[in-house]
Amino acid sequence: MVKQHPYKILDSVNYPSDLKNLNIEELKQLSEELREEIISTISKTGGHLGAGLGVAELTVALHYVFNTPKDLLVWDIGHQAYPHKVLTGRKDKLHTIRQPGGISGFLKRSESEYDVFGAGHSSTSISAALGLAIARDINESDHDVIAVIGDGSISAGMAYEAMNNAGHLKKKMVVILNDNKMSIAPAVGAMSQYLCRLMSSKPYLSVRSLAKNFLNHMPSPIENFAKKAKKYAKDFTTGGNFFEEMGFHYVGPVDGHDLDQLVPILENIKEAEGISSPILLHVITKKGKGFGSPEECLEGFHAVSKFDLDTKIQIKSKSIRPTYTKVFAESLTKIAEYDESVVGITAAMPSGTGLNIFAERFPDRMFDVGIAEQHAVTFAAGLALDKVKPFVAIYSTFLQRAFDQVVHDVAIQSIPVRFAIDRAGLVGSDGSTHAGSFDIAYLAMLPNFVVIAPSDELELMRAIQTCYMINDRPSAFRFPRGEAAFAEIPAKIEPFTIGKGRVVREGKRVAVLSLGTRLEEALKAAHEIEKQFNIKITVADARFAKPIDEQLILNLAENHEVLITLEEGAIGGFGSHVMQFLSQEGLLDSNNLKFRAMFLPDRFIDHNNVDVMYEEAGLNASKIIKEVTKLLDMKLKNAA
């Protein structure tokens, strides 16, 4: 375990059962030590920080009151679950979080029985918890089910769909709203503490009876305060009226850092019997609590790089290479300088997608719709119907959630929405939940869709310019996480001819047709093959996953013994389109051509260094060389 000094309480806590004999003061001490341990660890690893620091007390209280893992605790996303990991047998592994071979930065069922439901995307917890509650009742069990969801995650439509269903089914379950950005009804002093205790106790679980019961039990010396108290109680419950109408008993808001309040309220909720509706407990927390960094961070230090433990200043990268995300954002901003119809849209990821740069220059033309990818896509379609040019910037893995809208609201109607797909391919420490493995397959199969995969930052700039000029159909360009290739940038950026690739390196016998940023690995392989075997192979850049460059493919197939496609995507993508074309043209009917497609393996790849992940996936130079050697068989070996 990474620590600066021995901990008074945390050193003796390994599992939730170790909390049961602690008193409130010891739980408070444990919460502070938990926060200190997370700060110490993340200073060395980097990673998600703010959300976990905000829920230290809440996590301690939940594991203290409920009997996990029998009682099922479902966390949303995983950013807020670092304290949960520490308290559930992974304290000594925290220093490996998001590191090669280490524990995941998200919830992972295979990692621990306490990780009830795997979660890397937001807004799934209430749906999963409702399913678990129904299953409990079908199986005639008696455990509790608790979902913990953030105020950002609860903004997504799926969360409301789940709450609507839960309120209708009236099953016993608890939803805890971890509110660290907004306050529906702020908690104020001793009065609100009393009201929250009252609302969570057995006789007063109905918020609608709150004012009446409060006034009926009011001592006579403060009788003159009755009218004001009644009005306050009514105003106080206004924030809960929405949840009440959804069919929930609303309790809160509660100070999420006050264990003197949290523990008895959770105990009241756990002991409540005969409840005919699910319960929503609204807790107020501070994201990044206890970090105390002098650096300004509007996102509450959601994710940080390594930092100095004393100063809390993050250690900046010394690289001078631009990131693909920044290249995209700056290129789009330049285009928007001369075209007022260009707008940017993202779904709760303005800095992640680089659109915060666009927003600084054009605040009125930048739309962050929250965690609502489905809405983002259809909203963009509406904009595009009236001469606006929307660029929807969403991570590949998050765009999956809006697939129906991409098909029904954009593709079928041939509406010119432009998709900027960030985090294409493997993403390193974020692992399988955030890997952009499937967008080539799920977009390139759609009729009349243009899908571009640039090979470096200049090609990305040209792809953006190309999609900007497409006004009769939807288009998309994908780019990876991380640093670009440091290509030379000309003064004028020319768009592509749609559906046309390029030959980068002329050769014979073997052709490698690359889509995306694996082109660099293809060129490395070609150089090594020429060096070792005196065979110069052809390397081509497809540029387009759709429409494919049929003439280029025909030329490569007819003039080479071997044709290999290479892509940073799953099976069913670019290689499948090329193979289907070759089959239709009859070029696979004889022994004149050996064709192979290289793509991501048909499994999910755990988090690691991104180069190691691509080695494991078989999409680097050494694996290309091995494939060429195998296809040319002894001829190549004899040439060595």
XYZ file of C-alpha atoms in Angstrom:
640
model
C 0.000 0.000 0.000
C 1.279 3.469 -0.904
C 1.283 5.678 2.193
C 3.307 8.403 3.833
C 2.920 7.128 7.397
C 0.976 4.518 9.398
C -2.771 5.066 9.529
C -4.569 4.885 12.862
C -7.688 3.156 11.474
C -7.159 2.313 7.791
C -4.240 -0.040 8.455
C -6.594 -2.383 10.299
C -9.421 -2.188 7.745
C -9.364 -4.564 4.781
C -13.026 -5.473 4.296
C -16.403 -3.950 5.230
C -16.707 -6.384 8.143
C -13.801 -4.535 9.772
C -15.979 -1.415 10.007
C -18.737 -2.927 12.135
C -17.112 -2.363 15.525
C -15.976 1.200 14.855
C -17.716 4.181 16.438
C -18.702 7.362 14.627
C -15.517 9.195 15.543
C -13.438 6.307 14.248
C -15.465 6.264 11.041
C -14.702 9.960 10.607
C -10.995 9.277 11.105
C -11.187 6.409 8.621
C -12.801 8.694 6.023
C -9.961 11.197 6.314
C -7.348 8.457 6.075
C -9.135 6.976 3.092
C -9.033 10.337 1.361
C -5.355 10.765 2.214
C -4.496 7.332 0.844
C -6.257 8.009 -2.453
C -4.498 11.360 -2.879
C -1.135 9.754 -2.091
C -1.690 6.921 -4.546
C -3.044 8.983 -7.439
C -0.110 11.402 -7.085
C 2.048 8.534 -8.370
C -0.313 6.906 -10.873
C -2.578 9.672 -12.107
C -6.226 8.851 -12.725
C -9.705 9.699 -11.532
C -9.525 11.681 -8.308
C -12.255 14.222 -7.582
C -15.320 11.973 -7.435
C -13.693 9.446 -5.117
C -12.543 12.127 -2.695
C -16.093 13.425 -2.560
C -17.632 10.136 -1.455
C -15.216 8.985 1.244
C -17.731 9.425 4.068
C -20.621 8.106 1.972
C -18.661 4.969 1.078
C -17.688 4.359 4.686
C -21.298 4.865 5.831
C -22.712 2.517 3.192
C -20.349 -0.328 4.004
C -20.840 0.299 7.743
C -24.648 0.226 7.663
C -25.304 -2.356 4.949
C -24.071 -5.941 4.919
C -22.091 -6.015 1.689
C -21.597 -8.130 -0.337
C -24.900 -9.787 0.681
C -26.542 -6.391 0.341
C -25.865 -5.357 -3.241
C -24.165 -1.999 -3.768
C -24.273 -0.830 -7.391
C -21.992 2.089 -8.264
C -22.472 4.183 -11.372
C -19.479 4.496 -13.775
C -16.650 3.778 -11.331
C -14.974 7.184 -10.994
C -16.472 7.475 -7.513
C -15.619 3.904 -6.502
C -11.937 4.241 -5.549
C -12.775 4.373 -1.785
C -15.031 1.365 -2.338
C -12.100 -0.561 -3.812
C -9.900 0.278 -0.817
C -12.511 -0.990 1.650
C -13.248 -4.207 -0.250
C -9.976 -6.108 -0.197
C -7.995 -4.064 -2.717
C -6.219 -1.625 -0.413
C -2.797 -3.119 -1.117
C -3.490 -3.066 -4.866
C -4.644 0.531 -5.138
C -1.197 1.628 -6.332
C -1.720 -0.606 -9.402
C -4.966 1.067 -10.466
C -5.107 1.639 -14.229
C -1.519 0.353 -14.448
C -0.422 -2.614 -16.604
C -1.612 -5.780 -14.895
C -3.245 -3.784 -12.101
C -6.800 -3.273 -10.942
C -9.302 -1.475 -13.134
C -10.222 2.165 -12.753
C -13.862 1.102 -13.158
C -16.155 -1.493 -11.607
C -15.331 -4.995 -12.760
C -17.241 -8.114 -11.688
C -14.281 -10.412 -12.318
C -12.157 -8.317 -9.959
C -14.264 -8.537 -6.796
C -17.565 -9.919 -5.520
C -18.175 -6.428 -4.133
C -18.230 -5.029 -7.698
C -21.819 -6.084 -8.241
C -22.214 -4.620 -11.727
C -19.455 -3.704 -14.170
C -19.564 -0.042 -15.119
C -17.414 2.189 -17.302
C -20.248 4.153 -18.905
C -22.620 6.300 -16.905
C -26.283 6.047 -15.937
C -26.615 2.260 -15.751
C -26.832 1.814 -11.967
C -30.568 2.332 -11.396
C -31.563 -0.040 -14.190
C -29.163 -2.700 -12.936
C -30.267 -2.224 -9.320
C -33.931 -2.532 -10.286
C -33.179 -5.782 -12.089
C -31.348 -7.061 -9.019
C -34.267 -6.041 -6.772
C -36.791 -7.862 -8.951
C -34.536 -10.926 -9.061
C -34.270 -10.814 -5.261
C -38.035 -10.896 -4.906
C -38.450 -13.660 -7.487
C -35.881 -15.701 -5.572
C -37.553 -14.808 -2.233
C -34.368 -13.354 -0.758
C -34.226 -10.534 1.777
C -31.128 -8.464 0.994
C -31.058 -4.743 0.192
C -30.161 -3.263 -3.188
C -28.572 0.194 -3.333
C -27.597 2.239 -6.397
C -25.235 5.211 -6.119
C -25.474 7.660 -9.010
C -23.977 11.121 -9.566
C -25.868 14.265 -10.473
C -24.243 14.233 -13.909
C -25.146 10.605 -14.567
C -28.725 11.052 -13.431
C -29.180 13.646 -16.177
C -29.121 10.876 -18.787
C -32.365 9.567 -20.208
C -31.667 5.981 -19.191
C -31.657 6.967 -15.520
C -35.137 8.480 -15.853
C -36.397 5.460 -17.755
C -35.196 3.294 -14.877
C -36.722 5.546 -12.221
C -40.024 5.614 -14.069
C -40.065 1.817 -14.158
C -38.927 1.489 -10.533
C -41.622 3.891 -9.332
C -44.244 1.921 -11.239
C -43.091 -1.476 -9.942
C -42.850 -0.179 -6.330
C -40.037 -2.511 -5.343
C -37.882 -2.008 -2.277
C -34.592 -0.476 -3.356
C -32.528 2.590 -2.534
C -31.120 5.124 -4.977
C -28.511 7.505 -3.592
C -28.066 10.681 -5.597
C -24.504 11.891 -5.070
C -24.907 15.570 -5.880
C -21.549 17.293 -6.210
C -22.360 20.054 -8.671
C -25.844 21.333 -8.045
C -28.245 21.483 -5.134
C -31.951 20.978 -5.684
C -32.702 22.192 -2.148
C -29.657 23.175 -0.069
C -29.352 21.788 3.443
C -29.177 24.505 6.083
C -28.116 23.995 9.702
C -29.803 22.117 12.513
C -33.314 22.584 11.128
C -32.563 20.665 7.931
C -30.684 18.010 9.883
C -33.785 17.437 12.012
C -36.023 17.338 8.963
C -33.800 14.821 7.188
C -33.756 12.568 10.243
C -37.517 12.920 10.491
C -38.068 12.172 6.818
C -35.957 9.015 6.918
C -37.467 7.535 10.079
C -40.209 4.910 9.956
C -43.215 7.114 10.852
C -42.302 9.865 8.408
C -41.095 8.229 5.200
C -43.806 10.043 3.280
C -42.494 13.521 2.501
C -46.039 14.740 1.968
C -46.759 14.336 5.690
C -43.602 16.209 6.691
C -45.011 19.655 7.426
C -48.027 18.345 9.316
C -45.999 16.058 11.570
C -43.321 18.670 12.107
C -45.834 21.295 13.279
C -47.868 18.869 15.395
C -44.775 17.983 17.421
C -43.507 21.529 17.768
C -43.058 22.753 21.404
C -45.349 25.645 22.473
C -42.526 28.181 23.165
C -41.831 28.377 19.451
C -45.456 28.249 18.344
C -45.138 31.700 16.782
C -42.536 30.207 14.433
C -45.080 27.759 13.037
C -46.022 29.628 9.872
C -42.426 30.247 8.885
C -41.475 26.646 9.615
C -44.389 25.359 7.570
C -43.379 27.487 4.606
C -39.751 26.378 4.999
C -40.742 22.740 5.117
C -42.778 23.169 1.941
C -39.941 24.936 0.145
C -37.482 22.377 1.441
C -39.376 19.481 -0.099
C -39.825 21.173 -3.472
C -36.612 19.594 -4.731
C -38.007 16.187 -3.900
C -41.383 16.674 -5.547
C -40.026 15.537 -8.904
C -38.772 12.268 -7.463
C -41.999 11.846 -5.492
C -43.954 12.145 -8.739
C -41.669 9.476 -10.203
C -42.861 7.170 -7.427
C -39.929 7.494 -5.015
C -39.855 8.416 -1.336
C -37.479 11.374 -1.383
C -35.137 11.909 1.581
C -32.749 14.832 1.725
C -30.764 16.711 0.916
C -28.172 15.464 3.396
C -24.610 16.656 3.957
C -22.641 13.809 2.418
C -19.613 14.582 4.584
C -21.460 14.496 7.920
C -21.369 10.960 9.304
C -23.404 12.040 12.323
C -26.278 12.472 9.878
C -25.469 9.930 7.175
C -25.213 6.874 9.413
C -28.536 7.236 11.298
C -30.380 8.159 8.103
C -29.022 5.104 6.281
C -29.877 2.979 9.318
C -33.446 4.319 9.284
C -33.709 3.522 5.577
C -32.310 0.012 6.011
C -34.639 -0.780 8.936
C -37.754 0.632 7.288
C -40.443 -1.993 6.765
C -43.563 -2.082 4.681
C -42.256 0.484 2.213
C -44.400 0.551 -0.929
C -42.010 2.619 -3.039
C -38.287 2.843 -3.727
C -36.364 5.452 -1.730
C -34.146 8.202 -3.125
C -31.593 9.676 -0.730
C -30.144 12.950 -1.929
C -26.662 13.671 -0.539
C -24.577 16.777 -1.158
C -20.840 16.204 -1.559
C -17.860 18.244 -2.683
C -15.980 16.836 -5.633
C -12.250 16.869 -4.944
C -12.754 17.425 -1.199
C -9.468 17.517 0.689
C -7.233 17.845 -2.374
C -6.417 21.509 -1.832
C -4.593 22.121 -5.101
C -3.831 25.716 -6.105
C -4.582 24.765 -9.719
C -7.938 25.838 -11.043
C -10.142 22.984 -12.193
C -13.788 23.506 -13.145
C -14.382 19.764 -13.291
C -13.396 19.173 -9.671
C -10.199 17.327 -10.637
C -12.217 14.594 -12.334
C -9.027 13.091 -13.756
C -5.485 14.216 -13.102
C -1.980 13.418 -14.237
C 0.691 12.573 -11.677
C 1.232 15.428 -9.227
C 3.577 16.631 -6.507
C 2.180 15.409 -3.205
C 3.301 18.510 -1.309
C 2.259 21.238 -3.739
C -0.609 19.324 -5.430
C 0.623 20.718 -8.764
C 0.221 18.308 -11.670
C 3.322 17.204 -13.543
C 2.931 18.355 -17.117
C 4.044 16.326 -20.101
C 7.260 17.575 -21.706
C 6.231 16.359 -25.141
C 5.928 18.988 -27.855
C 3.818 16.760 -30.068
C 0.176 17.829 -30.322
C -2.654 15.494 -29.371
C -5.138 14.448 -32.017
C -7.896 15.910 -29.846
C -6.252 19.327 -29.826
C -5.608 19.182 -33.583
C -9.301 18.489 -34.128
C -10.460 21.301 -31.835
C -8.130 23.913 -33.262
C -8.923 22.918 -36.847
C -12.659 23.132 -36.255
C -12.238 26.512 -34.564
C -10.360 27.835 -37.595
C -13.130 26.682 -39.923
C -15.720 28.322 -37.676
C -13.846 31.628 -37.953
C -15.071 32.052 -41.527
C -18.362 30.145 -41.348
C -20.887 31.170 -38.701
C -23.048 28.129 -39.435
C -20.503 25.758 -37.871
C -21.436 24.612 -34.350
C -19.921 22.134 -31.918
C -21.912 19.583 -29.910
C -20.687 17.252 -27.186
C -22.232 15.092 -24.483
C -20.715 16.169 -21.147
C -17.150 15.948 -22.496
C -16.121 19.473 -23.545
C -12.499 19.173 -22.423
C -12.229 15.472 -23.263
C -13.163 16.151 -26.884
C -11.293 19.454 -27.052
C -14.462 21.468 -27.644
C -13.664 23.641 -24.637
C -11.192 25.311 -27.033
C -14.024 25.896 -29.511
C -16.283 27.150 -26.705
C -13.783 29.780 -25.595
C -13.911 31.346 -29.036
C -17.573 30.669 -29.852
C -19.542 30.203 -26.611
C -22.877 30.736 -28.388
C -22.103 28.058 -30.962
C -21.000 25.344 -28.588
C -23.612 23.005 -27.056
C -22.841 20.609 -24.224
C -26.046 18.582 -23.892
C -24.962 16.590 -20.831
C -24.750 12.816 -20.695
C -27.261 12.456 -23.501
C -25.654 11.047 -26.628
C -28.989 10.074 -28.155
C -30.288 13.615 -27.796
C -26.991 15.038 -29.105
C -27.339 13.139 -32.394
C -31.009 13.983 -33.037
C -30.471 17.579 -31.876
C -27.695 17.830 -34.465
C -30.004 16.411 -37.117
C -32.541 19.128 -36.370
C -29.861 21.813 -36.637
C -28.576 20.421 -39.920
C -32.029 20.619 -41.521
C -31.841 24.400 -41.551
C -28.417 25.305 -42.938
C -26.419 24.797 -39.718
C -23.294 22.630 -39.900
C -23.064 20.601 -36.679
C -19.924 18.722 -35.646
C -20.851 16.161 -32.991
C -17.755 15.282 -30.972
C -18.266 12.070 -28.993
C -15.930 9.266 -27.959
C -16.318 6.182 -30.114
C -17.366 4.060 -27.159
C -20.033 6.592 -26.097
C -21.461 7.017 -29.593
C -22.481 3.360 -29.348
C -25.298 4.493 -27.046
C -26.820 6.600 -29.809
C -26.697 4.049 -32.603
C -30.451 4.050 -33.234
C -30.434 7.839 -33.617
C -27.483 7.631 -36.020
C -29.453 5.164 -38.143
C -33.028 6.436 -37.848
C -32.624 10.176 -37.379
C -29.519 10.812 -39.491
C -28.592 8.077 -41.974
C -32.031 7.137 -43.289
C -32.826 10.802 -43.870
C -29.360 11.486 -45.291
C -28.921 14.507 -43.010
C -25.417 16.059 -43.119
C -24.421 15.628 -39.478
C -20.652 15.441 -39.057
C -19.328 13.077 -36.388
C -15.924 13.666 -34.803
C -15.156 10.298 -33.210
C -12.488 10.652 -30.535
C -10.722 7.760 -28.742
C -10.861 5.504 -31.804
C -9.021 2.232 -31.314
C -7.431 1.084 -28.052
C -7.133 3.640 -25.261
C -4.599 2.372 -22.740
C -5.406 2.783 -19.049
C -9.173 3.197 -19.569
C -9.355 -0.363 -20.863
C -12.132 -2.224 -22.632
C -15.076 -0.065 -21.519
C -13.622 2.957 -23.315
C -11.960 1.282 -26.291
C -13.170 2.598 -29.649
C -13.290 -0.812 -31.281
C -16.602 -0.896 -33.103
C -17.317 2.415 -34.849
C -15.876 1.383 -38.226
C -18.174 -1.641 -38.298
C -21.328 0.094 -37.067
C -20.955 3.197 -39.253
C -19.485 1.780 -42.457
C -22.385 -0.649 -42.822
C -24.856 2.254 -43.104
C -25.869 3.258 -46.649
C -24.694 6.633 -47.945
C -22.401 7.276 -44.965
C -18.873 8.684 -45.395
C -16.386 7.272 -42.868
C -12.792 8.530 -42.779
C -9.865 7.260 -40.694
C -6.888 9.635 -41.088
C -3.372 8.324 -40.535
C -1.783 11.408 -38.933
C -2.667 14.961 -37.874
C -2.391 16.445 -41.375
C -4.716 13.768 -42.679
C -7.056 14.533 -39.748
C -7.121 18.200 -40.710
C -7.935 17.230 -44.290
C -10.661 14.868 -43.048
C -12.268 17.695 -41.062
C -12.163 19.941 -44.118
C -13.693 17.149 -46.216
C -16.603 16.550 -43.833
C -17.181 20.286 -43.561
C -17.810 20.360 -47.318
C -20.179 17.369 -47.366
C -23.707 18.783 -47.354
C -25.822 15.954 -48.748
C -25.220 13.041 -46.357
C -23.777 12.171 -42.943
C -20.047 11.809 -42.447
C -17.607 10.823 -39.737
C -13.898 10.938 -39.072
C -12.202 8.937 -36.332
C -8.967 9.624 -34.506
C -7.143 8.020 -31.590
C -6.346 9.159 -28.093
C -2.859 10.505 -27.525
C -0.149 12.304 -29.404
C -0.134 12.826 -33.147
C 2.669 11.894 -35.523
C 4.208 15.372 -35.882
C 3.480 15.641 -39.606
C 4.498 18.677 -41.625
C 1.506 21.009 -41.998
C 1.146 23.087 -45.199
C -0.291 26.588 -45.232
C -3.479 25.466 -46.996
C -5.415 22.367 -46.007
C -6.971 20.647 -48.998
C -9.970 18.313 -48.633
C -9.867 14.734 -49.882
C -11.542 13.466 -52.982
C -14.277 11.362 -51.402
C -13.547 7.657 -51.541
C -9.954 7.978 -52.738
C -6.932 6.572 -50.935
C -3.232 6.859 -51.773
C -0.160 4.717 -52.303
C 2.495 5.775 -49.803
C 5.237 3.332 -50.767
C 5.605 1.491 -54.080
C 6.674 -2.142 -54.054
C 6.007 -5.603 -55.438
C 4.572 -8.954 -54.410
C 3.017 -7.760 -51.138
C 0.635 -4.839 -50.530
C -0.503 -3.613 -47.116
C -3.624 -1.448 -47.251
C -3.854 0.426 -43.960
C -6.804 2.357 -42.551
C -6.022 4.872 -39.826
C -2.962 5.467 -37.693
C -1.573 1.921 -37.997
C -0.018 3.233 -41.216
C 3.143 4.074 -39.283
C 3.451 0.422 -38.193
C 2.880 -0.748 -41.772
C 5.739 1.472 -42.965
C 7.996 0.177 -40.192
C 7.212 -3.374 -41.258
C 7.879 -2.572 -44.912
C 11.257 -1.040 -44.065
C 12.255 -4.061 -41.966
C 11.139 -6.555 -44.645
C 13.209 -4.748 -47.246
C 16.183 -4.656 -44.887
C 15.982 -8.331 -43.936
C 14.745 -9.944 -47.135
C 15.478 -7.470 -49.921
C 11.801 -7.360 -50.845
C 10.199 -3.952 -51.249
C 6.497 -4.125 -50.433
C 3.718 -1.671 -51.261
C 2.027 0.307 -48.489
C -1.203 2.195 -49.173
C -3.371 4.460 -47.033
C -7.070 3.727 -47.575
C -8.264 6.928 -45.850
C -11.903 5.915 -46.329
C -13.669 2.998 -44.666
C -16.684 4.046 -46.726
C -16.850 4.481 -49.623
C -13.856 2.237 -50.229
C -11.464 3.097 -53.049
C -12.406 0.290 -55.430
C -9.891 1.225 -58.114
C -7.029 1.309 -55.618
C -8.063 -2.080 -54.242
C -8.291 -3.572 -57.756
C -4.809 -2.288 -58.626
C -3.318 -3.695 -55.428
C -5.052 -7.052 -55.851
C -4.168 -7.488 -59.534
C -0.514 -6.498 -59.159
C 0.492 -8.294 -55.946
C 0.592 -11.876 -54.711
C -0.502 -10.852 -51.208
C -2.949 -8.190 -50.027
C -3.259 -7.409 -46.315
C -5.695 -4.924 -44.801
C -4.885 -3.321 -41.466
C -7.259 -1.423 -39.160
C -7.780 -0.355 -35.529
C -11.233 -1.856 -35.323
C -13.155 -5.037 -34.664
C -14.176 -7.796 -37.047
C -16.800 -6.726 -39.562
C -15.111 -3.444 -40.409
C -12.895 -2.239 -43.247
C -11.325 -5.630 -43.995
C -14.771 -7.167 -44.395
C -15.781 -4.495 -46.899
C -12.599 -5.052 -48.908
C -13.041 -8.828 -48.866
C -16.673 -8.521 -49.989
C -15.601 -6.317 -52.898
C -12.811 -8.720 -53.913
C -15.278 -11.596 -53.761
C -17.800 -9.811 -55.978
C -15.057 -9.041 -58.474
C -14.031 -12.710 -58.565
C -10.515 -11.948 -57.347
C -10.712 -14.571 -54.602
C -11.713 -17.360 -56.989
C -8.184 -18.401 -57.962
C -4.811 -18.896 -56.307
C -3.412 -15.710 -57.797
C -4.106 -13.634 -54.656
C -3.673 -14.350 -50.979
C -5.843 -12.006 -48.896
C -5.705 -11.450 -45.142
C -7.452 -8.916 -42.902
C -5.729 -7.762 -39.703
C -8.070 -6.286 -37.104
C -8.654 -6.283 -33.353
C -9.107 -9.777 -31.901
C -12.601 -11.009 -31.105
C -12.306 -10.336 -27.377
C -12.040 -7.426 -24.981
C -8.504 -6.331 -24.127
C -7.688 -5.257 -20.562
C -6.106 -1.908 -19.782
C -2.365 -1.561 -20.335
C 0.161 0.633 -22.064
C -1.387 1.285 -25.469
C 1.653 -0.059 -27.374
C 1.485 -3.268 -25.352
C -2.243 -3.509 -26.093
C -1.622 -3.246 -29.837
C 1.123 -5.854 -29.567
C -1.324 -8.140 -27.785
C -3.895 -7.368 -30.488
C -1.403 -8.322 -33.204
C -1.535 -4.937 -34.960
C 2.076 -3.781 -34.817
C 5.043 -3.995 -37.195
C 6.358 -7.315 -35.881
C 2.998 -9.025 -36.417
C 2.708 -7.586 -39.929
C 6.151 -8.981 -40.735
C 5.128 -12.352 -39.331
C 1.961 -12.372 -41.469
C 3.899 -11.505 -44.615
C 6.470 -14.215 -43.855
C 3.744 -16.795 -43.404
C 1.886 -15.838 -46.595
C 4.993 -15.886 -48.789
C 6.071 -19.090 -47.051
C 9.509 -20.490 -48.008
C 10.057 -17.999 -50.790
C 10.556 -15.236 -48.254
C 12.606 -17.433 -45.947
C 14.918 -18.411 -48.830
C 15.305 -14.781 -49.774
C 16.691 -13.943 -46.352
